[in-house]
Coordinates of C-alpha atoms and ligand atoms in Angstrom, one line a residue:
X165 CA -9.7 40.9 48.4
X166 CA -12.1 41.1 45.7
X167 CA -9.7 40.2 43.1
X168 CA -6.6 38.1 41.6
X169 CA -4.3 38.3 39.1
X170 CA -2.1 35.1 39.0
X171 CA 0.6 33.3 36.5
X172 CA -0.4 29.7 36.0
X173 CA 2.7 27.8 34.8
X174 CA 3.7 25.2 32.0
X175 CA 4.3 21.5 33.2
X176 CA 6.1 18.3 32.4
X177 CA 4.2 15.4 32.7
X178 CA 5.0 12.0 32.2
X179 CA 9.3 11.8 32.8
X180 CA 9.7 9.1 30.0
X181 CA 9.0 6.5 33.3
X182 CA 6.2 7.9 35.3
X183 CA 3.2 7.9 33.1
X184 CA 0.3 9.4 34.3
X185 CA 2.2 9.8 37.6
X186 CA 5.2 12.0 37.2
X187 CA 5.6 15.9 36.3
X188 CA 7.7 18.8 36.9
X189 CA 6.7 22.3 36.7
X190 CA 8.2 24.7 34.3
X191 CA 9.2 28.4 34.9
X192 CA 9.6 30.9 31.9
X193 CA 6.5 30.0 29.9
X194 CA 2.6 30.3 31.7
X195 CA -0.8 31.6 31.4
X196 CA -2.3 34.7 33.5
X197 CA -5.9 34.6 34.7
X198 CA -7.8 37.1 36.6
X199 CA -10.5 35.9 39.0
X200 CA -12.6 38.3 40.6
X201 CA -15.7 38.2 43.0
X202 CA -19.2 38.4 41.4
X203 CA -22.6 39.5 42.5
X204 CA -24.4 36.8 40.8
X205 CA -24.0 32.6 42.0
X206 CA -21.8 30.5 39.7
X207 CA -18.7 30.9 37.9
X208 CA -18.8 32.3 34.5
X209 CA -15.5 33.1 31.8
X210 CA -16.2 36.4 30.4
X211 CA -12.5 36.4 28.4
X212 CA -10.4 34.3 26.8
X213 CA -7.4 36.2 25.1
X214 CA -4.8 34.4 23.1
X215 CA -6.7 31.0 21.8
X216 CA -9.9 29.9 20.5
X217 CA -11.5 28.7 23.7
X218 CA -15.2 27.9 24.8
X219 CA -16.4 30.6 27.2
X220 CA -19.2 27.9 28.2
X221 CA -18.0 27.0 31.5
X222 CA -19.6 23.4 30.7
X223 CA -17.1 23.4 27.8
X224 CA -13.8 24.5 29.6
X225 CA -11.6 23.0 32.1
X226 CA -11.3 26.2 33.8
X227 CA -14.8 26.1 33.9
X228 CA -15.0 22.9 35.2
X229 CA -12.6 23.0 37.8
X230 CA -14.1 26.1 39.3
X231 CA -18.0 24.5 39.1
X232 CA -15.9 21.6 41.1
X233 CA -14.7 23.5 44.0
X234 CA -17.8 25.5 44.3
X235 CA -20.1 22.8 44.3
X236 CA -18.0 20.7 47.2
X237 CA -18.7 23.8 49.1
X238 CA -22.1 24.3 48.3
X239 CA -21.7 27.8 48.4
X240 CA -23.7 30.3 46.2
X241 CA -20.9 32.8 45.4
X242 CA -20.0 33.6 42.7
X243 CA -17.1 34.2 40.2
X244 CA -15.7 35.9 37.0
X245 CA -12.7 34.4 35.4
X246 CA -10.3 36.0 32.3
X247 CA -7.7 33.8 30.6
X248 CA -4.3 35.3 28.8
X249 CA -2.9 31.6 27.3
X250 CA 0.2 32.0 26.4
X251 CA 0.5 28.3 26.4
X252 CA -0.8 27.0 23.2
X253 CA -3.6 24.0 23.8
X254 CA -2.1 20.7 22.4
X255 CA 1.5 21.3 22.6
X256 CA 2.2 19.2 25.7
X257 CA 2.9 21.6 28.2
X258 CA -0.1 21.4 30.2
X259 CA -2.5 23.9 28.8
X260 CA -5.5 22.5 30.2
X261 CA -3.7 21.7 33.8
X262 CA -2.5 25.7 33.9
X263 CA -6.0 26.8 33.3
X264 CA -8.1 24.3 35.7
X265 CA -5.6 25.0 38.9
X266 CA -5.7 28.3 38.1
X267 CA -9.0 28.6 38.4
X268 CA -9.3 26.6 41.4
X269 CA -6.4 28.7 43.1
X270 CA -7.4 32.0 42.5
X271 CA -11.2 31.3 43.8
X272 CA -9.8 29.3 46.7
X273 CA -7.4 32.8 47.6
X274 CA -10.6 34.8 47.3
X275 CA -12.6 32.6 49.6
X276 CA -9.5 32.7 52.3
X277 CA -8.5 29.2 51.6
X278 CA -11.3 26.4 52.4
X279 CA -8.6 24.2 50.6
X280 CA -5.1 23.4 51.1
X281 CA -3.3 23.0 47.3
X282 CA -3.0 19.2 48.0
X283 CA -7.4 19.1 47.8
X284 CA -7.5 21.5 45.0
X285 CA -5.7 18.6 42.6
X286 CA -9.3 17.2 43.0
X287 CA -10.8 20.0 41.5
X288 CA -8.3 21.0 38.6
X289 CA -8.2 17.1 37.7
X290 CA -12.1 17.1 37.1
X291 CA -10.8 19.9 34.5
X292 CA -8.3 17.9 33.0
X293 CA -11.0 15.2 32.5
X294 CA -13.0 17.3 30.3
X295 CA -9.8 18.3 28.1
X296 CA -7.8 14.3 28.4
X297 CA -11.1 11.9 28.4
X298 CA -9.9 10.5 31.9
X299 CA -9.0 12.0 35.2
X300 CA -4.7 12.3 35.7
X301 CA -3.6 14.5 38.0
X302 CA 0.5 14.3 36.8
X303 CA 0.0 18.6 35.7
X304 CA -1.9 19.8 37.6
X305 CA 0.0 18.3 40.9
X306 CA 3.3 20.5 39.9
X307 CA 1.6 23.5 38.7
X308 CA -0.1 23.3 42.4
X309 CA 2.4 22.2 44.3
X310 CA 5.7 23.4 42.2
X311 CA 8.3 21.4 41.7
X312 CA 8.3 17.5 40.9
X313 CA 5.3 15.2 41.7
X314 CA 4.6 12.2 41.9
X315 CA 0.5 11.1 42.1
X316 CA 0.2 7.8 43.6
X317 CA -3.1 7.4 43.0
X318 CA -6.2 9.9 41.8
X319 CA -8.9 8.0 44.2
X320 CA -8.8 9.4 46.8
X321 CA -5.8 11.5 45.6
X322 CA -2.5 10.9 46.7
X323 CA 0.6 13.3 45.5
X324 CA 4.1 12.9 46.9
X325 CA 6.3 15.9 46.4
X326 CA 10.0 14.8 45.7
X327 CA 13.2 16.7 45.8
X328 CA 14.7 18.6 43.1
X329 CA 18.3 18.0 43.0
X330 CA 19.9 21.2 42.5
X331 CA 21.6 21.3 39.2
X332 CA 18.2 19.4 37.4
X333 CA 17.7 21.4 34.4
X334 CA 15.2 21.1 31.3
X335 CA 15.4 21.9 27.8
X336 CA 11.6 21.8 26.2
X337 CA 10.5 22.0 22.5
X338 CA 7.5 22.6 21.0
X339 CA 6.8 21.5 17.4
X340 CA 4.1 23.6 16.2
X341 CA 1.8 21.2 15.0
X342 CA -1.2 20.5 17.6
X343 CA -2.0 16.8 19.3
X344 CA -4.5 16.5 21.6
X345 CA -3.7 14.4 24.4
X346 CA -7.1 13.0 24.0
X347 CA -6.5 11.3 20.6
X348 CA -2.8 10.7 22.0
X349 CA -4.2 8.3 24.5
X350 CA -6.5 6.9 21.9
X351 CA -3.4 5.3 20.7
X352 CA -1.9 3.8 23.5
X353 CA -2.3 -0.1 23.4
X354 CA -4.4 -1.0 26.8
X355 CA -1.8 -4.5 27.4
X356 CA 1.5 -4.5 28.8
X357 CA 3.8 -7.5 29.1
X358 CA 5.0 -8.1 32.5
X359 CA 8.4 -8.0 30.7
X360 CA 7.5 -4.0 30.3
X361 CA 6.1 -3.6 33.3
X362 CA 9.2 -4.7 35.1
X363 CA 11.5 -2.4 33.7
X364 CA 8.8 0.5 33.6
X365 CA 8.8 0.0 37.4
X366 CA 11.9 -0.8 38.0
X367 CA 13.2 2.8 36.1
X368 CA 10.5 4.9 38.0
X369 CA 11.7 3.4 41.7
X370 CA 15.3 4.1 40.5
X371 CA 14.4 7.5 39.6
X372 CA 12.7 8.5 42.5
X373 CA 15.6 7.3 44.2
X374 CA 17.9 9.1 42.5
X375 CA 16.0 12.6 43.1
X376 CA 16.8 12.0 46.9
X377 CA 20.1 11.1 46.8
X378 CA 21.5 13.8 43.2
X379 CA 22.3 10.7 41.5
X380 CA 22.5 11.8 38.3
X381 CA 23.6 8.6 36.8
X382 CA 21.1 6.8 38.4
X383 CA 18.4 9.3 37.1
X384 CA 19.9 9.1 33.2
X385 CA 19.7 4.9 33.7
X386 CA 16.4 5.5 34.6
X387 CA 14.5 7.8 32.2
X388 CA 13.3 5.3 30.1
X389 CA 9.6 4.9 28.7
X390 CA 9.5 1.4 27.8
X391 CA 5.6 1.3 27.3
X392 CA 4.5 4.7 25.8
X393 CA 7.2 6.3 24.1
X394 CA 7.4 3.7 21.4
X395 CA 3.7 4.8 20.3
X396 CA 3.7 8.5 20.7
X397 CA 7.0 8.6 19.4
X398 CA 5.9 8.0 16.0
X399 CA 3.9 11.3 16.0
X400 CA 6.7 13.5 16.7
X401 CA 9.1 14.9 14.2
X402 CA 13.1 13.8 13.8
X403 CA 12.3 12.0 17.4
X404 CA 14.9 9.3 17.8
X405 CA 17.5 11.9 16.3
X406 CA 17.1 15.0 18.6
X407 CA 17.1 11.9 21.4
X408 CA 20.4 10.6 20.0
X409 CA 21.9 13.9 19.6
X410 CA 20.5 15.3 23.0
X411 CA 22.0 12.3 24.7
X412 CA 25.3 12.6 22.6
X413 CA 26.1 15.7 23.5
X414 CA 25.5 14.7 27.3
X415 CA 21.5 14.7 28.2
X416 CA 20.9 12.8 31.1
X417 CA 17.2 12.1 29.3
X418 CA 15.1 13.0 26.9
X419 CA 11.2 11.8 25.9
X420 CA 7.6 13.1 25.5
X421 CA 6.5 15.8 27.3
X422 CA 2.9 14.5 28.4
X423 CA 0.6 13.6 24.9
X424 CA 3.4 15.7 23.4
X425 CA 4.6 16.9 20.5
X426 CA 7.2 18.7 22.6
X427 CA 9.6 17.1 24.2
X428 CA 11.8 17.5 27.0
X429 CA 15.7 16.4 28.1
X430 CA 16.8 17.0 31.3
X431 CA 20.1 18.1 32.4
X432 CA 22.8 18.0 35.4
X433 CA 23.7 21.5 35.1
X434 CA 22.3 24.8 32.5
X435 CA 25.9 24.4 30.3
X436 CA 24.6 20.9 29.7
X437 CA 21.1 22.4 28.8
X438 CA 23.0 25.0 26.6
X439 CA 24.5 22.1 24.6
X440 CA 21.3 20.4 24.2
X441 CA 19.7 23.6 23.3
X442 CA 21.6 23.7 20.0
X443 CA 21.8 20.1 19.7
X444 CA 17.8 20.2 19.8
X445 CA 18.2 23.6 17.5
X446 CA 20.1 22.5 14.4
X447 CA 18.4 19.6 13.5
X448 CA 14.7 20.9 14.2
X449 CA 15.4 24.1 11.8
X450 CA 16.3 21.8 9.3
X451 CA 13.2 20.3 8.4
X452 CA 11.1 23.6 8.6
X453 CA 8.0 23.6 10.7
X454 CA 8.0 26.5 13.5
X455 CA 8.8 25.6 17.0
X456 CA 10.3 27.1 19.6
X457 CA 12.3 25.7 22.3
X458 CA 13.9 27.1 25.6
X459 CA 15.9 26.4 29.0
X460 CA 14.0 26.2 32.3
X461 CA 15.0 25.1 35.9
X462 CA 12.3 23.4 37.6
X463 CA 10.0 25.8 38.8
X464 CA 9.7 25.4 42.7
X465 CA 6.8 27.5 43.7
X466 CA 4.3 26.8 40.7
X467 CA 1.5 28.6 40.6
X468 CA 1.7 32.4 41.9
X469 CA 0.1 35.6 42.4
X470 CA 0.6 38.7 40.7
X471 CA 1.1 42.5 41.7
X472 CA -2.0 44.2 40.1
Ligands
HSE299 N1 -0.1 11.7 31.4 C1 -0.9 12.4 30.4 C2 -0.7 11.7 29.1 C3 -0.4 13.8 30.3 O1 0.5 11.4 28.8 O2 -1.6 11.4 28.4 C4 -1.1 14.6 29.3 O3 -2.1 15.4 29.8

């Protein structure tokens, strides 16, 4: 095989309790990359449709991710890569994380898999460095690995896959207007009372726990951002009301998706998500900036090849 088409999904990071550690991975929405085999050593981009992206590989985390893997083989093959975003950069769906894993997953195919998709988080996270300003792994581990993560630690990396109880569905949203996770960290206070950090743990054991068992009580206690949300909040539009009416009308959460803006609820159930939907719908066409917004069971399989 000299070359790969693939779909490179959209992902949920965060959970309201799991900063930096949790994420899901999305289905309907994703970018396409081809990677193909090259006569000359390296990796170079030679097309980048649907954003204003560096083709400098220096300057892009596909770029970066790729240079990673090749350089912890020390090989001197080389690769081409072309990106099709159709997930906007700064929305809060993991634009970065879809184009640094699939980089690293498409070259990985085409060299007969050295790695398995647990070692190429290593790679996609150097990626996500160059986009975030520090390494977190909690997109690129679902878009990987499909379905919901949880990264225990990046050094050495550590990534549990959890269960996904059947019914778990999301609604997302994306605000048009552009925050880059890197200035989104910028505000985060460093400090947390160990009154926070109590609860914050507390919710993300619970939550875990509930994944195993389906207890979707459990997981609406729990999905609860005690720490973050507060902050980030303030950058989103109408937040605490499409949270109010999301949970009103029977949400079992709703938060930040990563850096944000968008945001996600989760569901027991796609009726549920329908409600949420036009919950999430009728307030957000009120004040009029674009968005858009859609239903999405967690994607299981993540990342994927495409026919030619
Ligand atoms: N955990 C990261 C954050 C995800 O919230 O900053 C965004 O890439």
């Amino acid at each position: 095989m000299d070359e790969i088409k693939i779909f490179s999904p959209a992902s949920v990071a965060n959970i309201s309790c799991g900063f930096d550690v949790l994420g899901f991975c999305l289905g309907p929405v994703g970018d396409e990359m081809i990677i193909r085999k090259s006569d000359s050593s390296g990796v170079k981009i030679i097309k980048i449709e649907g954003q204003e992206l560096p083709l400098d590989v220096k300057k892009n985390v596909a770029g970066v991710a790729a240079e990673a893997l090749l350089n912890e083989l020390k090989t001197e093959r080389g690769f081409e890569i072309e990106i099709y975003k159709n997930i906007k950069a700064g929305s809060g769906i993991g634009s970065s994380a879809a184009s640094a894993a699939g980089a690293v997953f498409g070259i990985n195919e085409l060299l007969n898999k050295p790695f398995t998709a647990h070692e190429l988080i290593n790679f996609a996270m150097e990626g996500e460095g160059l986009a975030s300003g520090s390494v977190h792994a909690d997109n690129v581990a679902p878009v990987l690995l499909g379905g919901i993560t949880l990264v225990r630690t990046t050094d050495p990396i550590d990534v549990v896959q959890l269960p996904t109880p059947k019914e778990l569905t999301a609604v997302i949203m994306h605000p048009k207007i552009e925050l880059k996770t890197v200035h989104a960290r910028e505000i985060i206070k460093k400090n947390v009372t160990m009154e926070k950090a109590i609860q914050q743990w507390g919710n993300l054991g619970a939550f875990v726990s509930a994944l195993y068992d389906e207890d979707y009580d459990l997981m609406s206690r729990s999905l609860k951002d005690e720490i973050v949300e507060p902050m980030r909040s303030l950058l989103i539009p109408e937040f605490e009301s499409l949270k109010k009416a999301s949970k009103d009308v029977g949400a079992l959460g709703f938060g930040i998706s990563g850096s944000g803006p968008s945001v996600y609820a989760l569901t027991k159930g796609v009726d549920t998500a329908e409600k949420v939907y036009e919950a999430i719908n009728e307030i957000i066409s009120s004040i009029g900036i674009d968005f858009e917004i859609y239903i999405s069971k967690i994607n299981q399989q993540g990342i994927k090849i495409l026919p030619d």
